[in-house]
Amino acid sequence: MAIELKIRTYPDPVLRNKAKAVTQVTEEHRQILSLMARLMYSSSGIGLAAPQVGISNAMIIVDIGSGLYKVINPKITKRSGSQAIEEGCLSVPGICLKVKRANNIVVNGLDENGKPVEIRAEGLLACVFQHEIDHLFGKLIVDYASMIDKIKMGHRVKALKRKFKDERMSQPETKSCKLQL
């Protein structure tokens, strides 16, 4: 069985779906996480959530340059401090917004082997974890936009909607990775 992953872009409805918890980590989950990492790196991203590639499982990957995290069923168990960092998103290309988030967090979940992990993150790493976990609940950076931001980015959002509609009509070749299972 071959799995092909491609990054889904706004306004694809799959991005608004809530991801389901993984009940048992399998070899297929490990392979999907590895494929997600390859796709994230080839797209110059620093994080990716399974819903962004059309998979409705609670899985994320994060790498801000200090090593790759693969986390299944991530949950933020502690938050403190605050920060506002300008964020972009592989699923919302061309739009950057300043988003207020916790500066320090603790994330609990499972690693790719199904073992419990606890990750303490601060600064950019904390921001990326929060961003990717938002995707598991169908939340996008555009949901954080102020009224002024919505006005400023209105033309870009319309362009993304047009592009999405056009791509659905023509199904062009997109950047993707294939995985043989």
GROMACS .gro file of N, CA, C and O in nm, residues 10-18 51 135 137-140 142-143:
model
   68
   10TYR      N    1  -0.514   2.618   0.315
   10TYR     CA    2  -0.638   2.690   0.342
   10TYR      C    3  -0.703   2.726   0.210
   10TYR      O    4  -0.632   2.765   0.117
   11PRO      N    5  -0.831   2.707   0.196
   11PRO     CA    6  -0.935   2.674   0.292
   11PRO      C    7  -0.978   2.526   0.291
   11PRO      O    8  -1.095   2.496   0.317
   12ASP      N    9  -0.887   2.435   0.263
   12ASP     CA   10  -0.922   2.292   0.259
   12ASP      C   11  -0.996   2.256   0.389
   12ASP      O   12  -0.945   2.278   0.498
   13PRO      N   13  -1.117   2.200   0.378
   13PRO     CA   14  -1.197   2.168   0.498
   13PRO      C   15  -1.129   2.069   0.593
   13PRO      O   16  -1.158   2.069   0.712
   14VAL      N   17  -1.038   1.986   0.543
   14VAL     CA   18  -0.970   1.889   0.629
   14VAL      C   19  -0.892   1.959   0.740
   14VAL      O   20  -0.873   1.903   0.848
   15LEU      N   21  -0.851   2.083   0.717
   15LEU     CA   22  -0.774   2.158   0.817
   15LEU      C   23  -0.859   2.197   0.938
   15LEU      O   24  -0.805   2.232   1.042
   16ARG      N   25  -0.990   2.191   0.924
   16ARG     CA   26  -1.080   2.228   1.034
   16ARG      C   27  -1.129   2.108   1.114
   16ARG      O   28  -1.199   2.124   1.213
   17ASN      N   29  -1.090   1.987   1.073
   17ASN     CA   30  -1.132   1.867   1.145
   17ASN      C   31  -1.050   1.846   1.272
   17ASN      O   32  -0.930   1.872   1.272
   18LYS      N   33  -1.116   1.798   1.376
   18LYS     CA   34  -1.046   1.764   1.499
   18LYS      C   35  -0.982   1.626   1.483
   18LYS      O   36  -1.047   1.532   1.438
   51PRO      N   37  -0.310   1.653   1.053
   51PRO     CA   38  -0.421   1.707   0.975
   51PRO      C   39  -0.377   1.792   0.856
   51PRO      O   40  -0.449   1.802   0.757
  135HIS      N   41  -0.345   2.280   1.534
  135HIS     CA   42  -0.390   2.210   1.413
  135HIS      C   43  -0.470   2.085   1.447
  135HIS      O   44  -0.561   2.047   1.373
  137PHE      N   45  -0.684   2.054   1.663
  137PHE     CA   46  -0.819   2.096   1.699
  137PHE      C   47  -0.885   2.178   1.588
  137PHE      O   48  -0.989   2.240   1.610
  138GLY      N   49  -0.822   2.180   1.470
  138GLY     CA   50  -0.880   2.253   1.358
  138GLY      C   51  -0.862   2.403   1.365
  138GLY      O   52  -0.932   2.478   1.299
  139LYS      N   53  -0.765   2.448   1.446
  139LYS     CA   54  -0.743   2.591   1.463
  139LYS      C   55  -0.622   2.635   1.379
  139LYS      O   56  -0.518   2.570   1.381
  140LEU      N   57  -0.637   2.747   1.308
  140LEU     CA   58  -0.532   2.799   1.221
  140LEU      C   59  -0.489   2.938   1.268
  140LEU      O   60  -0.562   3.004   1.342
  142VAL      N   61  -0.497   3.209   1.114
  142VAL     CA   62  -0.593   3.314   1.075
  142VAL      C   63  -0.701   3.332   1.180
  142VAL      O   64  -0.763   3.439   1.187
  143ASP      N   65  -0.722   3.232   1.265
  143ASP     CA   66  -0.822   3.244   1.371
  143ASP      C   67  -0.777   3.340   1.481
  143ASP      O   68  -0.858   3.383   1.563
   0.00000   0.00000   0.00000
